[in-house]
Coordinates of C-alpha atoms in Angstrom, one line a residue:
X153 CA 8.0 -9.0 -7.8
X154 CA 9.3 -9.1 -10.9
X155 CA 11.7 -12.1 -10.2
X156 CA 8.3 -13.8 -9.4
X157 CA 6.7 -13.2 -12.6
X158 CA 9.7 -14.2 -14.8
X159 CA 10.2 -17.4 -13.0
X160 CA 6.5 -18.4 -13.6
X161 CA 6.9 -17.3 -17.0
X162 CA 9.8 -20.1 -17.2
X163 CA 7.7 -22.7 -15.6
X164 CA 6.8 -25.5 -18.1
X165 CA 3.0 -25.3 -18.8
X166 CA 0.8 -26.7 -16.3
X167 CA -2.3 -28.8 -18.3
X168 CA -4.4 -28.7 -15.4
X169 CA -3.5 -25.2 -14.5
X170 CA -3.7 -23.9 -18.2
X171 CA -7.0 -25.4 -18.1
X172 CA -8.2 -23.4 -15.0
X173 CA -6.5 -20.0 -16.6
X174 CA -8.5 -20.5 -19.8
X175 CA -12.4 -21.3 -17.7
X176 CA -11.9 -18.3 -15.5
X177 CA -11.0 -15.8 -18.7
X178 CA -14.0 -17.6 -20.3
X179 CA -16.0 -15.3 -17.3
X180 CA -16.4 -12.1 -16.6
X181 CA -14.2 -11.1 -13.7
X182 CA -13.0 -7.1 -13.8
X183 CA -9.0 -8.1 -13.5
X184 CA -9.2 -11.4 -15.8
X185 CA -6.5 -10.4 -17.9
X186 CA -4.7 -8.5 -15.4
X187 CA -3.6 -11.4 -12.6
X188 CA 0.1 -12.4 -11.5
X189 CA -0.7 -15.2 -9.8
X190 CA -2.7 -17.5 -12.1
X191 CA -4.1 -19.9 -9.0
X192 CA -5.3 -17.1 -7.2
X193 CA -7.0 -16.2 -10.7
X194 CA -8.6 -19.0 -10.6
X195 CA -10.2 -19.6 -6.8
X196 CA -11.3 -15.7 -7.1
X197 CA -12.9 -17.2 -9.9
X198 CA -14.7 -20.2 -7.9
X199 CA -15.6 -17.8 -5.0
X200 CA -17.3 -15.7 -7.5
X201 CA -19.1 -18.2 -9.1
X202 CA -20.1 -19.8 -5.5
X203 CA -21.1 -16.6 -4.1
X204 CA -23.2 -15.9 -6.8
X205 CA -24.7 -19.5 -6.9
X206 CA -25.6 -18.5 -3.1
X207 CA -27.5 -15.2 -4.5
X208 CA -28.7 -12.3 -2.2
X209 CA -29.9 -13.5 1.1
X210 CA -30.7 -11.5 4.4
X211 CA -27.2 -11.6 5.0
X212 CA -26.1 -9.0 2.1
X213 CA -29.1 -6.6 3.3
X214 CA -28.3 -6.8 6.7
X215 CA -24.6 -5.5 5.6
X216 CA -26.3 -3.4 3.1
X217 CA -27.8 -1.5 6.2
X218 CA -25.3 -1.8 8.7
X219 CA -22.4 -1.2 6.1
X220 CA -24.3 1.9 5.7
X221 CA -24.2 3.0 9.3
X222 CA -20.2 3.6 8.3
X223 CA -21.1 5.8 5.3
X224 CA -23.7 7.8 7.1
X225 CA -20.7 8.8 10.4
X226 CA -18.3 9.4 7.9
X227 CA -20.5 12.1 6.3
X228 CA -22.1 12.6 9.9
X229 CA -18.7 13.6 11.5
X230 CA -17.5 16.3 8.7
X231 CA -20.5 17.8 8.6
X232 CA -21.0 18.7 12.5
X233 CA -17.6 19.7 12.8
X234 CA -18.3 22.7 10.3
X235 CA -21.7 23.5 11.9
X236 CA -20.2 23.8 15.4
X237 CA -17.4 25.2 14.8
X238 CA -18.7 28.9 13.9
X239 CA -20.6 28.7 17.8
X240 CA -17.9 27.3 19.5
X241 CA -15.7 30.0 18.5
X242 CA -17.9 32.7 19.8
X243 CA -17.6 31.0 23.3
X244 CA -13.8 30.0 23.0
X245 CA -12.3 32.9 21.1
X246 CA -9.4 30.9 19.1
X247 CA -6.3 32.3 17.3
X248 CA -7.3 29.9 13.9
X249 CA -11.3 29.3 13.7
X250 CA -10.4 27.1 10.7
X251 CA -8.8 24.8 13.3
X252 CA -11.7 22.5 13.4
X253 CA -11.7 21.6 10.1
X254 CA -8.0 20.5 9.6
X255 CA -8.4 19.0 13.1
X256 CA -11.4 16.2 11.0
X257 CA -9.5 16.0 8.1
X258 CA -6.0 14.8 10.1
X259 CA -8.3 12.4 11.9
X260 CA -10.2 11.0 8.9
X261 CA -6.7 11.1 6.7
X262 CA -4.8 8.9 9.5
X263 CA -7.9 7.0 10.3
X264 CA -8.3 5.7 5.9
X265 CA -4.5 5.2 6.1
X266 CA -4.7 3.3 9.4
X267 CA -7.7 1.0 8.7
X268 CA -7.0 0.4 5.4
X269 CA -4.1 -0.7 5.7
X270 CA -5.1 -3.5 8.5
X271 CA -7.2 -4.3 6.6
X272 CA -5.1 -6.0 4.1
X273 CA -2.7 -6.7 6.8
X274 CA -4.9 -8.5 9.7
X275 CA -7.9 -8.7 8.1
X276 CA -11.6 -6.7 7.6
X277 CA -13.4 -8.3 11.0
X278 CA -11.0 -6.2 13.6
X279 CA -11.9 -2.7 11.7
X280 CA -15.1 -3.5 10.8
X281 CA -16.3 -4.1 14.6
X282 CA -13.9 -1.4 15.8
X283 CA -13.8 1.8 14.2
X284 CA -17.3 3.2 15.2
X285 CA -17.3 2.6 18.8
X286 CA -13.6 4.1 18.8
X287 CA -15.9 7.4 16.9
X288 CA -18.5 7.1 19.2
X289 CA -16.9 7.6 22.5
X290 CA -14.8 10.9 21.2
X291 CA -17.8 12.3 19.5
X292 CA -19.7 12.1 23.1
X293 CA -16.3 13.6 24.7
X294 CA -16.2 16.4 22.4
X295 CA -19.0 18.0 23.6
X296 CA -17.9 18.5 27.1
X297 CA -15.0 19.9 25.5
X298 CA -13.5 22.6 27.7
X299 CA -11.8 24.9 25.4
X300 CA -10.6 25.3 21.4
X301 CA -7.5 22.5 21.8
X302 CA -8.9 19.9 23.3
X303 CA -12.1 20.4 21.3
X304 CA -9.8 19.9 18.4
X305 CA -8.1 16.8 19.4
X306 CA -11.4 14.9 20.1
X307 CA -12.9 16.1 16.8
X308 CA -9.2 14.6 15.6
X309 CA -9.5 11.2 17.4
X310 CA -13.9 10.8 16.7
X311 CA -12.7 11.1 12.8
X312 CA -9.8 8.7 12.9
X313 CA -12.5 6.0 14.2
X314 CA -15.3 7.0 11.5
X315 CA -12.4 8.0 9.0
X316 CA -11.7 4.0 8.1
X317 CA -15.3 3.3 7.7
X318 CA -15.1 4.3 3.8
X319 CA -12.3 1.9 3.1
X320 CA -13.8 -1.0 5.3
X321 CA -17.8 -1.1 4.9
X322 CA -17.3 -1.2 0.9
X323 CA -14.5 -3.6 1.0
X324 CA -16.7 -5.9 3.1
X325 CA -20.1 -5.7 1.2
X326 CA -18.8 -5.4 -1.9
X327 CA -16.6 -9.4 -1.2
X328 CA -19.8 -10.8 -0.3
X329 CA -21.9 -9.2 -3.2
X330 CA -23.3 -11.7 -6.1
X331 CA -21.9 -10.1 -9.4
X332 CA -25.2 -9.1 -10.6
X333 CA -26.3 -6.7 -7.5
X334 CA -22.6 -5.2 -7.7
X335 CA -24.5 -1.7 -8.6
X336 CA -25.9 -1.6 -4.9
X337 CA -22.3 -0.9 -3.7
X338 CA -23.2 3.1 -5.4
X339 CA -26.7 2.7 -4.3
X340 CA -25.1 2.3 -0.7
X341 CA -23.7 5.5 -1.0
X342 CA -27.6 7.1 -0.3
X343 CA -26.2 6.7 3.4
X344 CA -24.1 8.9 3.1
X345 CA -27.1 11.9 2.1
X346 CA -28.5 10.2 5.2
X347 CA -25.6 11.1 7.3
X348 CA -25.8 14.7 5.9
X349 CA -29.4 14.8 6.5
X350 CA -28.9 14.0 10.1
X351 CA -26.3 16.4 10.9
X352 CA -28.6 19.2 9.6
X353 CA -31.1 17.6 11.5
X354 CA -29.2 18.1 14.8
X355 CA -28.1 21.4 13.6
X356 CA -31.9 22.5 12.6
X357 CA -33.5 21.2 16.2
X358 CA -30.1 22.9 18.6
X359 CA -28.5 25.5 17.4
X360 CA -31.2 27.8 17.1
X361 CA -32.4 27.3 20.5
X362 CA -29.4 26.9 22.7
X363 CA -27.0 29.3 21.3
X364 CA -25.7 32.7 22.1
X365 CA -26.0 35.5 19.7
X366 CA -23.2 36.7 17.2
X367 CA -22.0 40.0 18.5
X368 CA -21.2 41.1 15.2
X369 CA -25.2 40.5 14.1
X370 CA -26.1 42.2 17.8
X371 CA -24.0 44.5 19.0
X372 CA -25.9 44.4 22.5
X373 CA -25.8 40.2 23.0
X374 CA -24.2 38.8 26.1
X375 CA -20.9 37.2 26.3
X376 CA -21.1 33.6 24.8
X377 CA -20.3 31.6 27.7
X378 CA -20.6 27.6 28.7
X379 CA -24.2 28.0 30.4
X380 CA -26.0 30.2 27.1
X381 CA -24.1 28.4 24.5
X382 CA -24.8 24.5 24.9
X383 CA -26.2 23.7 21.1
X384 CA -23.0 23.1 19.4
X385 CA -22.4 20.7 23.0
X386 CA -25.9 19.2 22.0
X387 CA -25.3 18.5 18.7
X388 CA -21.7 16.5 20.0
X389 CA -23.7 14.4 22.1
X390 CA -26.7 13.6 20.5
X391 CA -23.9 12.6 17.7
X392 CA -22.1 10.6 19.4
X393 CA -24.8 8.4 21.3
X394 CA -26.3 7.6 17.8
X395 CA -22.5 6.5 16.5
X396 CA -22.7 4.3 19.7
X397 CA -26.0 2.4 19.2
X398 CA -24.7 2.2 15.5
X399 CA -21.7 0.6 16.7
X400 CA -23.6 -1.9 18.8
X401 CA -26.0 -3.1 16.5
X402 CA -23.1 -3.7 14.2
X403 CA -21.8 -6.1 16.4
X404 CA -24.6 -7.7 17.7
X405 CA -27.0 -7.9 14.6
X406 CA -24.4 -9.0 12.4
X407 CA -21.6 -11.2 13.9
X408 CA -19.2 -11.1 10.8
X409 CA -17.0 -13.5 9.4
X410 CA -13.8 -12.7 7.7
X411 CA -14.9 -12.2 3.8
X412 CA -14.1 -14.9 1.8
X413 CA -12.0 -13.1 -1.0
X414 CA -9.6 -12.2 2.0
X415 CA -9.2 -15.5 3.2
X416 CA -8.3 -16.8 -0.2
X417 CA -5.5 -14.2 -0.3
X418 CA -4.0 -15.5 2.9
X419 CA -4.3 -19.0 1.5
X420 CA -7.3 -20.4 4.0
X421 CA -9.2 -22.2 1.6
X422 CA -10.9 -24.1 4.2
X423 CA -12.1 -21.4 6.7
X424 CA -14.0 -19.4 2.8
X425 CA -15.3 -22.6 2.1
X426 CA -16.4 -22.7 6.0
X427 CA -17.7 -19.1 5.9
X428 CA -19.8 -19.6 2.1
X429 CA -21.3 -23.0 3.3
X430 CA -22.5 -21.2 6.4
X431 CA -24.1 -18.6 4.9
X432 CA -25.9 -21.0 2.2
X433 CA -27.0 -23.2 5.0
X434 CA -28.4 -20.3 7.1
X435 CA -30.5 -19.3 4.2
X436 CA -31.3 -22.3 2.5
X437 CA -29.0 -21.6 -0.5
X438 CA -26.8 -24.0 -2.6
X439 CA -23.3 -24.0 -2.6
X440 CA -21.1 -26.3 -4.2
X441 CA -18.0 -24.9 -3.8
X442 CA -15.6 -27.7 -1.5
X443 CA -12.3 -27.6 -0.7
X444 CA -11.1 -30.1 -2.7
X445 CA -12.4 -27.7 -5.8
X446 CA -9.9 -25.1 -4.0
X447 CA -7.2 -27.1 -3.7
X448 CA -6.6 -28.3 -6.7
X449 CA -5.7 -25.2 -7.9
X450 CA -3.1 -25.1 -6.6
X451 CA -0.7 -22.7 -3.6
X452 CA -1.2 -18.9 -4.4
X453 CA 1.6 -17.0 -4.0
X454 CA -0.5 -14.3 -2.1
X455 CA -0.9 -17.3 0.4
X456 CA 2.7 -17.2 1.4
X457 CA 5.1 -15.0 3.4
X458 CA 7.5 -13.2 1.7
X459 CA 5.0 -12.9 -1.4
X460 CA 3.3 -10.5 -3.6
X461 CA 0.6 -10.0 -0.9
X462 CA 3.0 -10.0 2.0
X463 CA 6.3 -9.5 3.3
X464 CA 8.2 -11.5 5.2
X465 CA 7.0 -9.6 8.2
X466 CA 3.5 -8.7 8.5
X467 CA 4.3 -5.9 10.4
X468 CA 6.7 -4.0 8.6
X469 CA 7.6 -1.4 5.9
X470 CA 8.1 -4.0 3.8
X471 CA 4.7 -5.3 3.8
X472 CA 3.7 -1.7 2.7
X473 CA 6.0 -1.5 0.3
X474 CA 4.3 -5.4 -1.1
X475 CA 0.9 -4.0 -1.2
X476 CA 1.9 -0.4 -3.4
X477 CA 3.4 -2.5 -5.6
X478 CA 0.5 -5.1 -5.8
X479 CA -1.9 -1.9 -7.1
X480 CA 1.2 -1.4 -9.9
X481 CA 0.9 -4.8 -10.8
X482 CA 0.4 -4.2 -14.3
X483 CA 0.5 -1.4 -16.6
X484 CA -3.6 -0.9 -16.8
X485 CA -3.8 -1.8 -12.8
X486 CA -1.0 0.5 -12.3
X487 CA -2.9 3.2 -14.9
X488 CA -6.0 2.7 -13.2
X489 CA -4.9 3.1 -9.9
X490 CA -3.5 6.7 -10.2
X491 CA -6.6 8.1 -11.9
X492 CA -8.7 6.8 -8.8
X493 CA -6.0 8.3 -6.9
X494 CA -6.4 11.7 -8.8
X495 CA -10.0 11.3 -8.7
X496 CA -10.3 11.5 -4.7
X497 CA -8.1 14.3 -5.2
X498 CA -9.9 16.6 -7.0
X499 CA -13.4 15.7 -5.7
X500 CA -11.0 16.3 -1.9
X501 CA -10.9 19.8 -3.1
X502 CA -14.1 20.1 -4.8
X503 CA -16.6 18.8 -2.2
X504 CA -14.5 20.7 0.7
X505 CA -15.4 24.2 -0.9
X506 CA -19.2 23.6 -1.5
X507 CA -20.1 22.0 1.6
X508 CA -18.1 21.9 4.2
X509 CA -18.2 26.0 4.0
X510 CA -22.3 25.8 2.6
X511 CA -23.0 26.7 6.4
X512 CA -21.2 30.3 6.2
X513 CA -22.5 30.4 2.1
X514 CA -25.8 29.7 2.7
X515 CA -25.8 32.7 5.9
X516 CA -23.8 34.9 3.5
X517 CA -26.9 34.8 0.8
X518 CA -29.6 34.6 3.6
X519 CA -28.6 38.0 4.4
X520 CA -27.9 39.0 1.1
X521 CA -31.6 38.2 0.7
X522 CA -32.8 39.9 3.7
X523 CA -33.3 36.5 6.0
X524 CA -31.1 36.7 8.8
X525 CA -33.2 33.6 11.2
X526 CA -30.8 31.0 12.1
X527 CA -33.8 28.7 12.3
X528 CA -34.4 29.4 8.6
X529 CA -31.1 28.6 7.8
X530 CA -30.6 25.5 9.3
X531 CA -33.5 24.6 8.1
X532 CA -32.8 25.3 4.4
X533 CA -29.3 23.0 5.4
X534 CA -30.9 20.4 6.4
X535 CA -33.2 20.4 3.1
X536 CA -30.5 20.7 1.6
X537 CA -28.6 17.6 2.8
X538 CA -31.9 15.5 2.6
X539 CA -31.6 16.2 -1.3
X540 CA -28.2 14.3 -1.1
X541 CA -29.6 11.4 -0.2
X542 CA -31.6 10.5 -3.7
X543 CA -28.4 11.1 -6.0
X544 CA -26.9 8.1 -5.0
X545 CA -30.4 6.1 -5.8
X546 CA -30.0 7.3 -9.3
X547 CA -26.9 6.6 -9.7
X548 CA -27.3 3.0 -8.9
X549 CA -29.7 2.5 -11.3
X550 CA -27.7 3.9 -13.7
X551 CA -25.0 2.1 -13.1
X552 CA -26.9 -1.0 -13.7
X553 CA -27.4 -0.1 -17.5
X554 CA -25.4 0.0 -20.0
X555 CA -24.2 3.6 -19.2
X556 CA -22.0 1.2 -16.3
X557 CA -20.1 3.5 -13.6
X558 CA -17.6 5.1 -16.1
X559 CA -20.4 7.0 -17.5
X560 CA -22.7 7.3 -15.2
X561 CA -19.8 9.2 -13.4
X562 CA -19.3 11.8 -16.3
X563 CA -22.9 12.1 -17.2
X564 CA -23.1 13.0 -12.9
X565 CA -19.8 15.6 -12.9
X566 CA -21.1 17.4 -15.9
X567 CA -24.7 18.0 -14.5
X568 CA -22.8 19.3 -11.6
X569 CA -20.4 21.5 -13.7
X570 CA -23.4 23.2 -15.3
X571 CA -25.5 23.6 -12.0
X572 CA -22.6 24.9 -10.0
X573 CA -21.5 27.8 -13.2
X574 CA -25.5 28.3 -12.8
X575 CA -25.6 28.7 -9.1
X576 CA -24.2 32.4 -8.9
X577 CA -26.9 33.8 -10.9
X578 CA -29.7 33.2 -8.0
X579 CA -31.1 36.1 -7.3
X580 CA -34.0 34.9 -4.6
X581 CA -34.1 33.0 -1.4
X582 CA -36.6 30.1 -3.5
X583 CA -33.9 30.0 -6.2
X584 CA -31.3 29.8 -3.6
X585 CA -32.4 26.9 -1.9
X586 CA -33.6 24.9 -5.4
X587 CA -30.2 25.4 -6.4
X588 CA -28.3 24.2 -3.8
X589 CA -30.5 21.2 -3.7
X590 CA -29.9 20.3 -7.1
X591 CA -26.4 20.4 -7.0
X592 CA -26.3 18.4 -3.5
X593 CA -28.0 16.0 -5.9
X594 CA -26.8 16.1 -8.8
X595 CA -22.7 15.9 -6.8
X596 CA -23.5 13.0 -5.4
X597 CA -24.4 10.5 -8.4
X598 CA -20.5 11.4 -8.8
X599 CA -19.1 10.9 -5.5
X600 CA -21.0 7.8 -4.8
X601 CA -20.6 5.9 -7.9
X602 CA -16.7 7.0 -7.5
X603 CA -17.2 5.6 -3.8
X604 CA -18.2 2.2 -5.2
X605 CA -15.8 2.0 -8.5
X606 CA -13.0 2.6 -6.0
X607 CA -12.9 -0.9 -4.4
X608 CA -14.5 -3.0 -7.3
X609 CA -11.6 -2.4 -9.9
X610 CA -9.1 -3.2 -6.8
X611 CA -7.0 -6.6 -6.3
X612 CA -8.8 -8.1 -3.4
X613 CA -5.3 -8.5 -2.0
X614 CA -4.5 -4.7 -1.8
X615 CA -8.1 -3.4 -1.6
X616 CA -7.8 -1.8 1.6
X617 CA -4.3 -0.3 0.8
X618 CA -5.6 1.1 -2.7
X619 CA -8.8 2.5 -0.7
X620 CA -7.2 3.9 2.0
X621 CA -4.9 5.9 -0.1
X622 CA -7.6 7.2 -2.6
X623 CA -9.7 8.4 0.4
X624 CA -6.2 9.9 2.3
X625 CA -5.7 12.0 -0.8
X626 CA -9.3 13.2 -0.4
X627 CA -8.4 13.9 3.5
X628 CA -5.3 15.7 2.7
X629 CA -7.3 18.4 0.0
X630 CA -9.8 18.6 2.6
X631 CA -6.8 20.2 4.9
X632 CA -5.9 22.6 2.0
X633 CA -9.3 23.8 1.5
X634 CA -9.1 24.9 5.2
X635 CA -6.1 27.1 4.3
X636 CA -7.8 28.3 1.4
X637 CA -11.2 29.2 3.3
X638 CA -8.6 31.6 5.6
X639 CA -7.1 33.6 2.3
X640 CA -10.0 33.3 0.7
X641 CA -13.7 34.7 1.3
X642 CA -15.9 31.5 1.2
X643 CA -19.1 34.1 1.2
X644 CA -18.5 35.3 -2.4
X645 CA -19.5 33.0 -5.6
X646 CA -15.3 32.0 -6.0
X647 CA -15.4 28.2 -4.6
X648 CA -18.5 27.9 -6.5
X649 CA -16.5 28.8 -10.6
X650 CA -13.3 26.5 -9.0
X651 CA -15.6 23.5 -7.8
X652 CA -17.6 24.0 -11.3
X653 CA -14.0 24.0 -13.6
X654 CA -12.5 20.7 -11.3
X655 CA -15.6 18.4 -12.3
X656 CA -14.9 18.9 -16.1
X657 CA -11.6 17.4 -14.9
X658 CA -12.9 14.8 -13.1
X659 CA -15.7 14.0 -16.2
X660 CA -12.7 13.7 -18.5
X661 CA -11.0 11.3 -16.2
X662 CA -13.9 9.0 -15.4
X663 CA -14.0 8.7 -19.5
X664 CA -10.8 7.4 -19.3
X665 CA -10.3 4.6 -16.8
X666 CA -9.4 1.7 -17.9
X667 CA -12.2 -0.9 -16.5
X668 CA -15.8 -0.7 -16.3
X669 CA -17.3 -2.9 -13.8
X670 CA -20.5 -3.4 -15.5
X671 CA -21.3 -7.0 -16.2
X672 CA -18.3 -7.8 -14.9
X673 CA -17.2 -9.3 -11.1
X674 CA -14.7 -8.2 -8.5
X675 CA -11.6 -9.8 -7.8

């Protein structure tokens, strides 16, 4: 890569391409200043302006909505995993009841690797129409699951299918988003509170009525067994049929094209002008971007083999190796990149210990308050979750002010702080619940304005890579908060102070990135 740059650095000046470089820094795109290839620079530059010339049509809601569907399994498929697993232990006795968790967070962790990293190497289209019906027919399997192992691996393989759905469904939106409606990419995070909300929904309307009893609550309950203990089965299946007709209407509602911003990295000019004219034709929208516009640009080097967007072989090392070293491109891409990075990785660890173990918390403080019905419980969960859902919707609008998504992010991780450091004073079932909706909240104007930064301050070229990772490194804390949970007692206030101390950290580094996105457009 670096033989590349200096030999363009000792290319005489280009008029005509000097000309080009100096319009599109004259705009507003995120990684103006940041480019190696000064061509590609440029027909970003035109897609951008084209795409916003087209405007929002049906198209973007449509992939607004079924976008969403990803965001909502994702979320969907942690959560049940948690609220089964305390039932399906009763009935299958394991050695490590933790097992379930590490089993989703493997699955998800090699599913954001796996589809991200097609994605910049074959394209958005195959994952896009893929992953959920690959999460759908695992999640229906698991509930037929006949003992702890095999429960595991289909919880394992149902994540790797909804665990790429993160990386892909903003990529995608985000490359067909006009500039000024950017900000919905964090308002699309609500589906993920929507996902939550289900899952407690599930929870609320099975467990309580088709599950056996905890021996160590009733000392004279009967054996848990397949026939008295269906719920957590229930939960599985009712899961997994909605991931299926998700799936579906993906693929038949929206029959997508590859996005435009890939098919300028792999040098098809003429299939994005195709896909943009389509769209404005479909919706009665002008568009005057033409080939001819693209091709006078010039040949990117992203376009060809043996590039800095891809190795001589396609399928290779080497091409992994071309697409880490396209997110270190520069010093404030390569800067930005690990704080994103670090940023998954903390919130990994942070969201894992509130939420994933809020089940056993939120039973822990029910008794502790004298409530011991399971019905009240999941109840109070699924309240909870709902409560996720409006975070996000706040932190869209705020990201469309001047506060942009860096501070909208810190202003979201401090609230947070204070809540959580608040949160072990409750002393009452009412104050119990308030809290713990405040802080579902409150956490997600953080995570889903971090959800939406993630891709937008990305080279188009290595998007998927750059996503995949930040969301593996969010996987791979999710598997050390499982370890934790078994040394630790998640019933006590402790996840609560260390959840509280890592967003300070995560406010300071939101401060600190180097881009903001607001007013500005993608690559």
């Amino acid at each position: 890569m670096a033989s590349n740059l200096e030999d363009q650095k000792a290319m005489p000046a280009d008029p005509e391409r000097a000309s080009i470089e100096a319009e599109s820094f004259g705009r507003g795109d995120i990684l103006q200043l940041e480019h190696t290839d000064p061509v590609l620079n440029a027909k970003m530059h035109l897609v951008n302006d084209a795409i916003d010339e087209i405007g929002f049509t049906r198209y973007q809601m449509k992939l607004f909505i079924l976008n969403g569907f990803g965001y909502a399994v994702d979320s969907l498929i942690l959560l049940i995993q948690s609220i089964i697993a305390g039932q399906a232990a009763l009935e299958f006795h394991p050695s490590y009841k933790r097992g379930m968790t590490i089993a989703v967070y493997v699955g998800m962790l090699v599913g954001a690797l796996f589809w991200g990293l097609s994605a910049d190497i074959i394209g958005r289209k195959f994952a896009f129409n893929v992953s959920l019906i690959v999460c759908s027919i695992f999640a229906i399997v698991a509930g037929s699951s006949p003992n702890w192992i095999i429960l595991g691996l289909f919880v394992a393989l149902s994540a790797f299918g909804g665990g790429g759905n993160l990386v892909l469904d903003t990529a995608v939106f985000l490359e067909y988003l006009p500039s000024k409606d950017q900000w919905l990419l964090t308002l699309m995070a609500a589906w993920w509170g929507i996902g939550q909300l289900i899952a407690g929904l599930f929870a609320w309307a099975f467990l309580p009525n088709f599950s056996c009893t905890d021996p160590s609550i009733d000392p004279n309950a009967a054996p848990c067994t397949y026939s008295n203990n269906k719920g957590w089965r229930y939960v599985w299946f009712a899961s997994g049929s909605l991931v299926f007709v998700m799936s579906i209407l993906r693929i038949t509602i929206i029959r997508l094209k590859e996005t435009p911003k890939f098919l300028i990295g792999e040098g098809r000019d003429e299939q994005c002008v195709e896909t943009l004219q389509a769209i404005a034709t479909k919706y009665n929208r002008p568009c005057s971007l033409t080939l001819e516009q693209l091709v006078a640009c010039g040949l990117t080097n992203t376009g060809r083999r043996g590039s800095m967007a891809h190795a001589t072989r396609r399928f290779s090392f080497a091409e992994v190796t071309v697409h880490l070293k396209g997110l270190y491109a520069t010093k404030r891409i390569g800067f930005s990149t690990t704080l994103i990075w670090f940023s998954w990785t903390l919130i990994g660890l942070a969201y894992p210990l509130y939420n994933v173990f809020l089940a056993s918390y939120l039973a822990s403080r029910g008794r502790h308050f004298g409530e011991t019905s399971a019905y009240i419980t999941w109840r109070n969960y699924a309240i909870v979750n709902m409560c996720g859902i409006f975070g996000p919707v706040l932190a869209g609008f705020m990201c469309a002010t001047p506060l942009g998504r860096k501070y909208t992010m810190v202003i979201g991780a401090l609230i947070t702080m204070a809540f959580f450091f608040a949160y072990a004073q409750v002393r009452s079932q009412a104050q119990n619940l308030g809290f713990n909706c405040a802080i579902s909240f409150c956490l997600n104007i953080y995570y889903g304005t971090l959800y939406a930064y993630t891709p937008e301050v990305l080279p188009s070229a290595h998007r998927g890579t750059g996503n995949g990772i930040a969301i593996g490194c969010n996987r791979i804390m999710g598997i050390l908060s499982a370890v934790i949970a078994t040394v630790a007692n998640t019933n006590t206030p402790v996840p609560i102070y260390i959840c509280a101390a890592l967003y300070i950290v995560m406010a300071f580094v939101s401060a600190i990135f180097p881009f903001e996105p607001y007013g500005r457009r993608s690559s």
